[in-house]
Short mmCIF file of C-alpha atoms in Angstrom, two decimals:
data_model
loop_
_atom_site.label_atom_id
_atom_site.label_comp_id
_atom_site.label_asym_id
_atom_site.label_seq_id
_atom_site.Cartn_x
_atom_site.Cartn_y
_atom_site.Cartn_z
CA ASN A 1 10.88 -27.47 58.38
CA ALA A 2 13.00 -29.07 60.88
CA GLY A 3 11.21 -30.24 64.14
CA VAL A 4 12.30 -29.67 67.73
CA MET A 5 16.10 -31.23 67.78
CA GLN A 6 17.11 -32.55 71.05
CA ASN A 7 20.58 -33.37 72.39
CA PRO A 8 21.22 -35.83 73.50
CA ARG A 9 18.62 -38.87 73.15
CA HIS A 10 19.75 -41.00 75.94
CA LEU A 11 22.55 -39.45 78.45
CA VAL A 12 24.11 -42.10 82.07
CA ARG A 13 25.43 -40.31 84.66
CA ARG A 14 26.98 -41.72 88.09
CA ARG A 15 24.71 -40.00 91.32
CA GLY A 16 26.89 -36.73 92.18
CA GLN A 17 27.56 -35.43 87.78
CA GLU A 18 26.21 -32.55 86.32
CA ALA A 19 23.33 -33.74 83.44
CA ARG A 20 22.96 -30.82 80.67
CA LEU A 21 20.51 -31.47 78.25
CA ARG A 22 20.15 -29.06 75.33
CA CYS A 23 16.75 -28.09 73.04
CA SER A 24 16.45 -26.22 69.40
CA PRO A 25 13.36 -24.96 69.29
CA MET A 26 11.14 -25.11 65.73
CA LYS A 27 12.57 -22.28 63.51
CA GLY A 28 10.49 -19.64 64.23
CA HIS A 29 9.12 -20.82 67.79
CA SER A 30 10.27 -18.51 70.39
CA HIS A 31 8.91 -20.40 73.27
CA VAL A 32 10.26 -23.77 74.84
CA TYR A 33 8.99 -25.72 77.77
CA TRP A 34 10.36 -28.84 79.44
CA TYR A 35 8.49 -31.32 80.76
CA ARG A 36 9.69 -34.32 82.46
CA GLN A 37 8.81 -38.13 82.42
CA LEU A 38 9.20 -40.69 84.93
CA PRO A 39 8.88 -44.39 84.42
CA GLU A 40 4.63 -45.47 83.30
CA GLU A 41 3.89 -41.75 83.65
CA GLY A 42 2.16 -38.93 82.53
CA LEU A 43 4.87 -35.88 81.26
CA LYS A 44 4.95 -33.52 84.54
CA PHE A 45 5.14 -29.76 83.21
CA MET A 46 8.93 -28.32 84.92
CA VAL A 47 8.97 -24.80 83.09
CA TYR A 48 8.58 -22.72 80.40
CA LEU A 49 10.95 -20.33 78.71
CA GLN A 50 11.13 -17.68 75.84
CA LYS A 51 15.15 -16.20 75.13
CA GLU A 52 16.55 -15.07 77.81
CA ASN A 53 13.25 -14.63 80.04
CA ILE A 54 11.84 -17.49 82.44
CA ILE A 55 8.42 -17.07 82.63
CA ASP A 56 6.96 -20.10 84.76
CA GLU A 57 9.65 -21.90 87.08
CA SER A 58 6.48 -23.39 89.40
CA GLY A 59 7.13 -27.23 88.45
CA MET A 60 11.02 -27.41 88.77
CA PRO A 61 12.59 -28.68 92.23
CA LYS A 62 13.66 -25.96 94.12
CA GLU A 63 17.01 -27.72 93.99
CA ARG A 64 19.68 -28.52 91.95
CA PHE A 65 17.61 -28.16 88.09
CA SER A 66 18.01 -24.41 86.69
CA ALA A 67 16.88 -23.42 82.71
CA GLU A 68 18.10 -21.09 80.08
CA PHE A 69 16.75 -19.66 76.98
CA PRO A 70 19.68 -17.25 76.21
CA LYS A 71 19.69 -15.26 72.91
CA GLU A 72 21.59 -17.57 70.99
CA GLY A 73 21.56 -21.57 70.94
CA PRO A 74 18.98 -23.89 72.57
CA SER A 75 17.86 -23.46 75.77
CA ILE A 76 19.55 -25.76 78.59
CA LEU A 77 17.83 -27.72 81.40
CA ARG A 78 21.83 -28.32 83.89
CA ILE A 79 20.54 -31.19 86.73
CA GLN A 80 23.68 -30.93 89.38
CA GLN A 81 24.44 -33.73 91.79
CA VAL A 82 22.17 -34.98 90.27
CA VAL A 83 20.53 -38.39 92.59
CA ARG A 84 18.57 -42.04 90.85
CA GLY A 85 15.00 -40.21 90.83
CA ASP A 86 16.11 -37.80 88.11
CA SER A 87 16.30 -40.68 85.84
CA ALA A 88 13.08 -40.76 83.28
CA ALA A 89 12.76 -38.94 79.84
CA TYR A 90 12.75 -35.20 79.60
CA PHE A 91 11.02 -33.83 76.62
CA CYS A 92 11.22 -29.92 75.44
CA ALA A 93 8.38 -28.65 73.43
CA SER A 94 8.10 -25.45 71.43
CA SER A 95 5.54 -23.06 70.37
CA PRO A 96 5.24 -20.56 68.19
CA SER A 97 4.43 -16.79 69.92
CA THR A 98 0.70 -16.15 68.10
CA ASP A 99 -0.50 -20.02 69.72
CA PHE A 100 0.90 -21.24 72.85
CA TYR A 101 -0.69 -24.26 73.15
CA GLU A 102 -0.02 -25.71 69.74
CA GLN A 103 3.14 -27.66 71.56
CA TYR A 104 5.38 -29.41 69.14
CA PHE A 105 7.96 -32.45 71.39
CA GLY A 106 10.89 -33.05 70.86
CA PRO A 107 11.92 -36.75 70.97
CA GLY A 108 13.31 -36.02 74.18
CA THR A 109 16.40 -37.45 75.99
CA ARG A 110 16.67 -40.52 78.61
CA LEU A 111 18.54 -39.51 81.46
CA THR A 112 19.76 -42.60 83.62
CA VAL A 113 21.70 -42.25 86.63
CA THR A 114 23.38 -44.84 87.77
CA GLY B 1 -5.84 -27.11 90.81
CA ASP B 2 -6.02 -28.00 86.82
CA SER B 3 -6.23 -31.72 86.34
CA VAL B 4 -6.43 -34.40 83.52
CA THR B 5 -8.23 -37.24 84.53
CA GLN B 6 -7.71 -40.71 81.86
CA MET B 7 -8.96 -44.33 81.81
CA GLU B 8 -6.26 -45.87 82.61
CA GLY B 9 -4.76 -49.21 80.69
CA PRO B 10 -3.86 -50.87 78.55
CA VAL B 11 -6.17 -51.62 76.38
CA THR B 12 -6.08 -54.66 73.93
CA LEU B 13 -7.65 -54.28 70.95
CA SER B 14 -8.10 -56.33 68.04
CA GLU B 15 -7.45 -55.31 64.68
CA GLU B 16 -10.97 -53.07 63.13
CA ALA B 17 -12.38 -52.81 66.48
CA PHE B 18 -13.40 -49.83 68.01
CA LEU B 19 -11.02 -47.51 70.76
CA THR B 20 -13.12 -45.45 73.22
CA ILE B 21 -10.28 -43.38 75.95
CA ASN B 22 -11.79 -41.59 78.13
CA CYS B 23 -10.93 -38.59 79.46
CA THR B 24 -12.45 -36.06 81.80
CA TYR B 25 -10.53 -32.38 82.77
CA THR B 26 -11.75 -30.01 85.85
CA ALA B 27 -13.62 -27.24 85.14
CA THR B 28 -11.59 -24.29 85.86
CA GLY B 29 -12.59 -21.22 82.90
CA TYR B 30 -12.86 -23.05 79.34
CA PRO B 31 -9.78 -24.32 78.50
CA SER B 32 -8.48 -26.04 75.42
CA LEU B 33 -8.03 -29.83 75.04
CA PHE B 34 -5.72 -31.60 73.15
CA TRP B 35 -5.17 -35.78 72.94
CA TYR B 36 -1.35 -36.78 72.16
CA VAL B 37 0.17 -39.83 71.00
CA GLN B 38 3.52 -41.36 71.61
CA TYR B 39 4.55 -43.93 69.37
CA PRO B 40 7.88 -46.09 71.08
CA GLY B 41 10.95 -44.93 71.52
CA GLU B 42 9.73 -41.22 70.26
CA GLY B 43 8.51 -37.37 71.30
CA LEU B 44 4.74 -36.92 72.12
CA GLN B 45 2.32 -35.65 68.47
CA LEU B 46 -0.54 -33.33 68.92
CA LEU B 47 -3.17 -35.89 67.90
CA LEU B 48 -6.32 -33.13 67.70
CA LYS B 49 -7.60 -30.30 69.77
CA ALA B 50 -10.52 -28.48 70.06
CA THR B 51 -10.46 -25.43 71.45
CA LYS B 52 -14.26 -24.22 72.74
CA ALA B 53 -17.22 -26.37 73.79
CA ASP B 54 -19.24 -28.48 71.18
CA ASP B 55 -15.58 -28.22 68.82
CA LYS B 56 -15.20 -31.70 66.95
CA GLY B 57 -11.25 -32.12 66.57
CA SER B 58 -10.29 -34.89 64.20
CA ASN B 59 -7.17 -36.42 62.81
CA LYS B 60 -5.99 -40.14 61.65
CA GLY B 61 -9.48 -41.61 61.61
CA PHE B 62 -9.62 -40.32 65.31
CA GLU B 63 -12.37 -37.66 66.85
CA ALA B 64 -12.65 -36.16 70.27
CA THR B 65 -15.36 -34.20 71.28
CA TYR B 66 -15.45 -30.62 73.47
CA ARG B 67 -18.54 -31.51 75.72
CA LYS B 68 -18.86 -28.46 78.28
CA GLU B 69 -21.89 -29.80 80.42
CA THR B 70 -19.86 -33.49 81.12
CA THR B 71 -16.08 -32.04 81.11
CA SER B 72 -15.03 -34.48 78.94
CA PHE B 73 -12.71 -35.20 74.64
CA HIS B 74 -13.18 -38.11 75.33
CA LEU B 75 -10.85 -40.10 72.27
CA GLU B 76 -13.09 -42.38 69.48
CA LYS B 77 -11.58 -44.50 66.25
CA GLY B 78 -14.18 -46.89 64.15
CA SER B 79 -11.62 -48.89 63.19
CA VAL B 80 -7.92 -49.33 64.76
CA GLN B 81 -4.65 -50.65 62.90
CA VAL B 82 -1.60 -52.59 64.40
CA SER B 83 0.10 -48.92 63.41
CA ASP B 84 -2.46 -47.32 66.36
CA SER B 85 -0.41 -48.65 68.66
CA ALA B 86 1.21 -46.58 71.43
CA VAL B 87 0.11 -44.60 74.51
CA TYR B 88 -2.75 -41.64 74.11
CA PHE B 89 -1.60 -38.31 76.58
CA CYS B 90 -5.51 -36.39 77.18
CA ALA B 91 -3.88 -32.60 77.65
CA ARG B 92 -5.98 -29.46 78.92
CA ALA B 93 -4.15 -26.02 78.67
CA ALA B 94 -3.53 -24.84 83.03
CA GLY B 95 -1.97 -20.58 82.14
CA ASN B 96 0.76 -20.78 80.24
CA LYS B 97 1.17 -24.63 79.75
CA LEU B 98 -0.71 -28.03 79.76
CA THR B 99 -1.34 -30.24 82.14
CA PHE B 100 -1.22 -34.13 81.37
CA GLY B 101 -3.08 -36.69 82.60
CA GLY B 102 -1.09 -40.37 83.36
CA GLY B 103 -1.45 -41.36 79.78
CA THR B 104 -3.72 -45.01 78.62
CA ARG B 105 -1.48 -47.54 76.38
CA VAL B 106 -3.25 -49.26 73.48
CA LEU B 107 -2.27 -52.70 72.14
CA VAL B 108 -3.41 -53.22 68.43
CA LYS B 109 -3.05 -57.41 67.78
CA PRO B 110 -3.37 -58.74 64.29
#
């Protein structure tokens, strides 16, 4: 059973460009979470999604950030008009519907904004 | 609000030394508690968990006991190895999500 997959692993964007991060949950998992880890800090929750629904986006910045988890395909975290402060590691996690606290993390996407 | 506080690192130890990483949480309800480990360049891996008071989670020689009276979930290992060098995160369940502490970097020297 493959784990949570994220791509790309490393992404470099210039200021003002768009960044698109993908996450494929573990097989059988219907809950997806996105977290951001700034350098030398812990993970901060961003958004929690189920298929075609955003359940909790209380950790998402109000502007430029959006997330989706379509019926088919991976979950996408989109950051428009990136700024240097968006440079971070973005981790996706998934959980089964039976225990959404048992979250399995992907390897992360390290975004660098130049 | 819900929060987790853990001791700051880095913690530097010699091989076979005893490791303790302190973790305390805010006491809103009776949350499930977790320890995650992050090896260099990798994502987080669930190390152990406890879901109710007095539960002890254990895995790979690590242990942590859910102490409701002190709102703590300290991580311990009796004899560390170089391969235990990593960043350790304490976390609590909070609504739909996990709230993490700031992480503790552990460096084990041969």
